mmCIF file of N, CA and C in Angstrom:
data_model
loop_
_atom_site.group_PDB
_atom_site.id
_atom_site.type_symbol
_atom_site.label_atom_id
_atom_site.label_comp_id
_atom_site.label_asym_id
_atom_site.label_seq_id
_atom_site.Cartn_x
_atom_site.Cartn_y
_atom_site.Cartn_z
ATOM 1 N N MET A 1 -9.582 -17.962 2.794
ATOM 2 C CA MET A 1 -10.155 -16.668 2.489
ATOM 3 C C MET A 1 -9.132 -15.846 1.708
ATOM 4 N N LYS A 2 -9.605 -15.131 0.702
ATOM 5 C CA LYS A 2 -8.752 -14.258 -0.105
ATOM 6 C C LYS A 2 -9.089 -12.806 0.214
ATOM 7 N N VAL A 3 -8.034 -12.003 0.459
ATOM 8 C CA VAL A 3 -8.219 -10.588 0.766
ATOM 9 C C VAL A 3 -7.188 -9.759 0.012
ATOM 10 N N THR A 4 -7.476 -8.471 -0.105
ATOM 11 C CA THR A 4 -6.505 -7.511 -0.627
ATOM 12 C C THR A 4 -6.128 -6.593 0.524
ATOM 13 N N MET A 5 -4.829 -6.482 0.751
ATOM 14 C CA MET A 5 -4.310 -5.628 1.813
ATOM 15 C C MET A 5 -3.788 -4.337 1.187
ATOM 16 N N LEU A 6 -4.305 -3.200 1.655
ATOM 17 C CA LEU A 6 -3.802 -1.893 1.232
ATOM 18 C C LEU A 6 -2.845 -1.406 2.306
ATOM 19 N N TYR A 7 -1.673 -0.937 1.883
ATOM 20 C CA TYR A 7 -0.659 -0.550 2.859
ATOM 21 C C TYR A 7 0.317 0.464 2.279
ATOM 22 N N TYR A 8 1.041 1.098 3.182
ATOM 23 C CA TYR A 8 2.178 1.941 2.830
ATOM 24 C C TYR A 8 3.427 1.222 3.303
ATOM 25 N N ASP A 9 4.455 1.213 2.485
ATOM 26 C CA ASP A 9 5.741 0.653 2.878
ATOM 27 C C ASP A 9 6.394 1.637 3.840
ATOM 28 N N GLU A 10 6.959 1.139 4.933
ATOM 29 C CA GLU A 10 7.591 2.027 5.910
ATOM 30 C C GLU A 10 8.735 2.828 5.295
ATOM 31 N N ASP A 11 9.393 2.280 4.272
ATOM 32 C CA ASP A 11 10.502 2.980 3.620
ATOM 33 C C ASP A 11 10.035 3.979 2.568
ATOM 34 N N ASN A 12 8.797 3.847 2.099
ATOM 35 C CA ASN A 12 8.239 4.755 1.094
ATOM 36 C C ASN A 12 6.768 5.012 1.438
ATOM 37 N N PRO A 13 6.509 5.799 2.478
ATOM 38 C CA PRO A 13 5.131 5.971 2.945
ATOM 39 C C PRO A 13 4.267 6.892 2.095
ATOM 40 N N LEU A 14 4.743 7.311 0.938
ATOM 41 C CA LEU A 14 3.945 8.185 0.079
ATOM 42 C C LEU A 14 3.200 7.423 -1.006
ATOM 43 N N LEU A 15 3.546 6.164 -1.216
ATOM 44 C CA LEU A 15 2.963 5.386 -2.302
ATOM 45 C C LEU A 15 2.082 4.272 -1.748
ATOM 46 N N LEU A 16 0.769 4.363 -2.010
ATOM 47 C CA LEU A 16 -0.156 3.321 -1.580
ATOM 48 C C LEU A 16 0.092 2.065 -2.402
ATOM 49 N N GLN A 17 0.231 0.934 -1.727
ATOM 50 C CA GLN A 17 0.479 -0.331 -2.406
ATOM 51 C C GLN A 17 -0.592 -1.336 -2.014
ATOM 52 N N GLN A 18 -0.648 -2.427 -2.764
ATOM 53 C CA GLN A 18 -1.621 -3.469 -2.461
ATOM 54 C C GLN A 18 -0.988 -4.835 -2.635
ATOM 55 N N GLN A 19 -1.533 -5.802 -1.911
ATOM 56 C CA GLN A 19 -1.057 -7.179 -1.990
ATOM 57 C C GLN A 19 -2.257 -8.091 -1.786
ATOM 58 N N VAL A 20 -2.404 -9.089 -2.652
ATOM 59 C CA VAL A 20 -3.478 -10.065 -2.520
ATOM 60 C C VAL A 20 -2.939 -11.248 -1.723
ATOM 61 N N LEU A 21 -3.667 -11.625 -0.680
ATOM 62 C CA LEU A 21 -3.302 -12.754 0.169
ATOM 63 C C LEU A 21 -4.428 -13.772 0.113
ATOM 64 N N SER A 22 -4.087 -15.041 0.016
ATOM 65 C CA SER A 22 -5.135 -16.063 -0.032
ATOM 66 C C SER A 22 -4.817 -17.186 0.950
ATOM 67 N N GLY A 23 -5.830 -17.993 1.231
ATOM 68 C CA GLY A 23 -5.682 -19.105 2.160
ATOM 69 C C GLY A 23 -5.586 -18.666 3.609
ATOM 70 N N LEU A 24 -6.142 -17.499 3.926
ATOM 71 C CA LEU A 24 -6.057 -16.969 5.286
ATOM 72 C C LEU A 24 -7.201 -17.480 6.148
ATOM 73 N N ASN A 25 -6.957 -17.527 7.441
ATOM 74 C CA ASN A 25 -7.972 -17.930 8.409
ATOM 75 C C ASN A 25 -8.582 -16.700 9.058
ATOM 76 N N GLN A 26 -9.729 -16.918 9.706
ATOM 77 C CA GLN A 26 -10.393 -15.857 10.455
ATOM 78 C C GLN A 26 -10.381 -16.215 11.931
ATOM 79 N N SER A 27 -10.303 -15.186 12.772
ATOM 80 C CA SER A 27 -10.372 -15.410 14.215
ATOM 81 C C SER A 27 -11.815 -15.733 14.601
ATOM 82 N N SER A 28 -12.014 -16.104 15.855
ATOM 83 C CA SER A 28 -13.370 -16.411 16.328
ATOM 84 C C SER A 28 -14.283 -15.188 16.276
ATOM 85 N N LYS A 29 -13.685 -13.993 16.215
ATOM 86 C CA LYS A 29 -14.466 -12.754 16.128
ATOM 87 C C LYS A 29 -14.668 -12.302 14.687
ATOM 88 N N GLY A 30 -14.172 -13.088 13.716
ATOM 89 C CA GLY A 30 -14.397 -12.779 12.313
ATOM 90 C C GLY A 30 -13.312 -11.956 11.646
ATOM 91 N N ARG A 31 -12.272 -11.597 12.389
ATOM 92 C CA ARG A 31 -11.178 -10.808 11.803
ATOM 93 C C ARG A 31 -10.221 -11.732 11.059
ATOM 94 N N VAL A 32 -9.733 -11.259 9.926
ATOM 95 C CA VAL A 32 -8.780 -12.026 9.128
ATOM 96 C C VAL A 32 -7.434 -12.029 9.844
ATOM 97 N N ILE A 33 -6.799 -13.192 9.885
ATOM 98 C CA ILE A 33 -5.488 -13.317 10.520
ATOM 99 C C ILE A 33 -4.424 -13.179 9.440
ATOM 100 N N ILE A 34 -3.680 -12.069 9.490
ATOM 101 C CA ILE A 34 -2.610 -11.798 8.527
ATOM 102 C C ILE A 34 -1.307 -12.343 9.112
ATOM 103 N N PRO A 35 -0.593 -13.193 8.375
ATOM 104 C CA PRO A 35 0.684 -13.716 8.881
ATOM 105 C C PRO A 35 1.676 -12.585 9.162
ATOM 106 N N ASN A 36 2.465 -12.746 10.215
ATOM 107 C CA ASN A 36 3.431 -11.713 10.607
ATOM 108 C C ASN A 36 4.390 -11.368 9.481
ATOM 109 N N ASP A 37 4.803 -12.348 8.679
ATOM 110 C CA ASP A 37 5.730 -12.084 7.572
ATOM 111 C C ASP A 37 5.147 -11.091 6.571
ATOM 112 N N ASP A 38 3.826 -11.089 6.426
ATOM 113 C CA ASP A 38 3.179 -10.173 5.484
ATOM 114 C C ASP A 38 2.934 -8.792 6.092
ATOM 115 N N LYS A 39 3.192 -8.633 7.388
ATOM 116 C CA LYS A 39 3.000 -7.344 8.062
ATOM 117 C C LYS A 39 4.298 -6.551 8.187
ATOM 118 N N VAL A 40 5.429 -7.238 8.153
ATOM 119 C CA VAL A 40 6.722 -6.602 8.424
ATOM 120 C C VAL A 40 7.011 -5.487 7.424
ATOM 121 N N GLY A 41 7.356 -4.310 7.938
ATOM 122 C CA GLY A 41 7.730 -3.175 7.100
ATOM 123 C C GLY A 41 6.568 -2.468 6.432
ATOM 124 N N LYS A 42 5.344 -2.748 6.883
ATOM 125 C CA LYS A 42 4.161 -2.167 6.243
ATOM 126 C C LYS A 42 3.294 -1.429 7.250
ATOM 127 N N ILE A 43 2.684 -0.355 6.790
ATOM 128 C CA ILE A 43 1.663 0.356 7.552
ATOM 129 C C ILE A 43 0.339 -0.025 6.895
ATOM 130 N N ILE A 44 -0.382 -0.945 7.502
ATOM 131 C CA ILE A 44 -1.603 -1.491 6.897
ATOM 132 C C ILE A 44 -2.748 -0.490 7.056
ATOM 133 N N ILE A 45 -3.372 -0.177 5.930
ATOM 134 C CA ILE A 45 -4.467 0.798 5.889
ATOM 135 C C ILE A 45 -5.827 0.111 5.921
ATOM 136 N N ALA A 46 -5.971 -0.968 5.141
ATOM 137 C CA ALA A 46 -7.266 -1.647 5.062
ATOM 138 C C ALA A 46 -7.076 -3.075 4.577
ATOM 139 N N ILE A 47 -8.005 -3.935 4.975
ATOM 140 C CA ILE A 47 -8.092 -5.301 4.472
ATOM 141 C C ILE A 47 -9.448 -5.410 3.788
ATOM 142 N N LEU A 48 -9.433 -5.728 2.495
ATOM 143 C CA LEU A 48 -10.652 -5.793 1.692
ATOM 144 C C LEU A 48 -10.949 -7.235 1.316
ATOM 145 N N ASP A 49 -12.219 -7.596 1.298
ATOM 146 C CA ASP A 49 -12.636 -8.950 0.958
ATOM 147 C C ASP A 49 -12.418 -9.213 -0.524
ATOM 148 N N GLY A 50 -11.719 -10.293 -0.845
ATOM 149 C CA GLY A 50 -11.501 -10.681 -2.233
ATOM 150 C C GLY A 50 -10.333 -9.955 -2.872
ATOM 151 N N GLU A 51 -10.198 -10.170 -4.173
ATOM 152 C CA GLU A 51 -9.130 -9.534 -4.946
ATOM 153 C C GLU A 51 -9.658 -8.227 -5.522
ATOM 154 N N VAL A 52 -9.048 -7.132 -5.125
ATOM 155 C CA VAL A 52 -9.513 -5.799 -5.496
ATOM 156 C C VAL A 52 -8.402 -5.071 -6.230
ATOM 157 N N LYS A 53 -8.773 -4.321 -7.262
ATOM 158 C CA LYS A 53 -7.812 -3.505 -7.998
ATOM 159 C C LYS A 53 -8.102 -2.043 -7.680
ATOM 160 N N VAL A 54 -7.109 -1.340 -7.134
ATOM 161 C CA VAL A 54 -7.260 0.084 -6.832
ATOM 162 C C VAL A 54 -7.090 0.857 -8.131
ATOM 163 N N LEU A 55 -8.097 1.615 -8.511
ATOM 164 C CA LEU A 55 -8.039 2.392 -9.746
ATOM 165 C C LEU A 55 -7.411 3.763 -9.518
ATOM 166 N N ASN A 56 -7.779 4.417 -8.446
ATOM 167 C CA ASN A 56 -7.248 5.738 -8.104
ATOM 168 C C ASN A 56 -7.070 5.789 -6.599
ATOM 169 N N SER A 57 -6.103 6.569 -6.158
ATOM 170 C CA SER A 57 -5.935 6.782 -4.728
ATOM 171 C C SER A 57 -5.479 8.214 -4.478
ATOM 172 N N LEU A 58 -5.548 8.629 -3.243
ATOM 173 C CA LEU A 58 -5.178 9.978 -2.858
ATOM 174 C C LEU A 58 -3.765 10.296 -3.324
ATOM 175 N N GLY A 59 -3.616 11.396 -4.040
ATOM 176 C CA GLY A 59 -2.299 11.840 -4.463
ATOM 177 C C GLY A 59 -1.840 11.342 -5.817
ATOM 178 N N ASP A 60 -2.595 10.462 -6.477
ATOM 179 C CA ASP A 60 -2.165 9.928 -7.778
ATOM 180 C C ASP A 60 -1.871 11.038 -8.780
ATOM 181 N N ARG A 61 -2.764 11.991 -8.902
ATOM 182 C CA ARG A 61 -2.566 13.070 -9.880
ATOM 183 C C ARG A 61 -1.416 13.981 -9.478
ATOM 184 N N ALA A 62 -1.292 14.233 -8.187
ATOM 185 C CA ALA A 62 -0.205 15.107 -7.724
ATOM 186 C C ALA A 62 1.147 14.482 -8.024
ATOM 187 N N PHE A 63 1.297 13.187 -7.776
ATOM 188 C CA PHE A 63 2.570 12.523 -8.041
ATOM 189 C C PHE A 63 2.853 12.449 -9.532
ATOM 190 N N ALA A 64 1.829 12.263 -10.339
ATOM 191 C CA ALA A 64 2.025 12.188 -11.787
ATOM 192 C C ALA A 64 2.469 13.542 -12.338
ATOM 193 N N ALA A 65 1.985 14.620 -11.749
ATOM 194 C CA ALA A 65 2.319 15.955 -12.239
ATOM 195 C C ALA A 65 3.674 16.448 -11.736
ATOM 196 N N PHE A 66 4.176 15.840 -10.689
ATOM 197 C CA PHE A 66 5.424 16.286 -10.072
ATOM 198 C C PHE A 66 6.580 15.457 -10.604
ATOM 199 N N ASP A 67 7.525 16.107 -11.281
ATOM 200 C CA ASP A 67 8.682 15.415 -11.836
ATOM 201 C C ASP A 67 9.830 15.536 -10.838
ATOM 202 N N LEU A 68 10.039 14.487 -10.059
ATOM 203 C CA LEU A 68 11.025 14.515 -8.988
ATOM 204 C C LEU A 68 12.443 14.738 -9.509
ATOM 205 N N GLU A 69 12.793 14.148 -10.642
ATOM 206 C CA GLU A 69 14.151 14.303 -11.169
ATOM 207 C C GLU A 69 14.449 15.760 -11.502
ATOM 208 N N LYS A 70 13.495 16.473 -12.088
ATOM 209 C CA LYS A 70 13.698 17.891 -12.399
ATOM 210 C C LYS A 70 13.833 18.705 -11.121
ATOM 211 N N GLN A 71 13.035 18.378 -10.106
ATOM 212 C CA GLN A 71 13.093 19.098 -8.836
ATOM 213 C C GLN A 71 14.460 18.914 -8.184
ATOM 214 N N ILE A 72 14.992 17.701 -8.192
ATOM 215 C CA ILE A 72 16.301 17.433 -7.593
ATOM 216 C C ILE A 72 17.391 18.175 -8.359
ATOM 217 N N ALA A 73 17.334 18.156 -9.681
ATOM 218 C CA ALA A 73 18.332 18.851 -10.495
ATOM 219 C C ALA A 73 18.278 20.351 -10.230
ATOM 220 N N PHE A 74 17.075 20.900 -10.103
ATOM 221 C CA PHE A 74 16.917 22.331 -9.849
ATOM 222 C C PHE A 74 17.523 22.715 -8.501
ATOM 223 N N GLU A 75 17.241 21.922 -7.464
ATOM 224 C CA GLU A 75 17.763 22.222 -6.137
ATOM 225 C C GLU A 75 19.281 22.097 -6.106
ATOM 226 N N GLY A 76 19.832 21.168 -6.881
ATOM 227 C CA GLY A 76 21.272 20.959 -6.907
ATOM 228 C C GLY A 76 22.019 22.066 -7.623
ATOM 229 N N ASP A 77 21.330 22.831 -8.464
ATOM 230 C CA ASP A 77 21.966 23.912 -9.226
ATOM 231 C C ASP A 77 22.203 25.157 -8.381
ATOM 232 N N SER A 78 21.528 25.282 -7.264
ATOM 233 C CA SER A 78 21.645 26.514 -6.471
ATOM 234 C C SER A 78 22.855 26.520 -5.573
#
């Protein structure tokens, strides 16, 4: 089975990421079994059937409009 996992990295929980996993098994209750190695360091948000491309997500426009380097330079000047 091929799925797309949506998750936040524990070290960078502001950026939604995705990973396509294939060759997975399902439990007797129909849930996809994600290998432990693919779970480490991640906050899993959703498991989607098949290969999915996220076009937009919460905060995309806000992050694009916010220039972090300028903000850091401004704070350092005070």
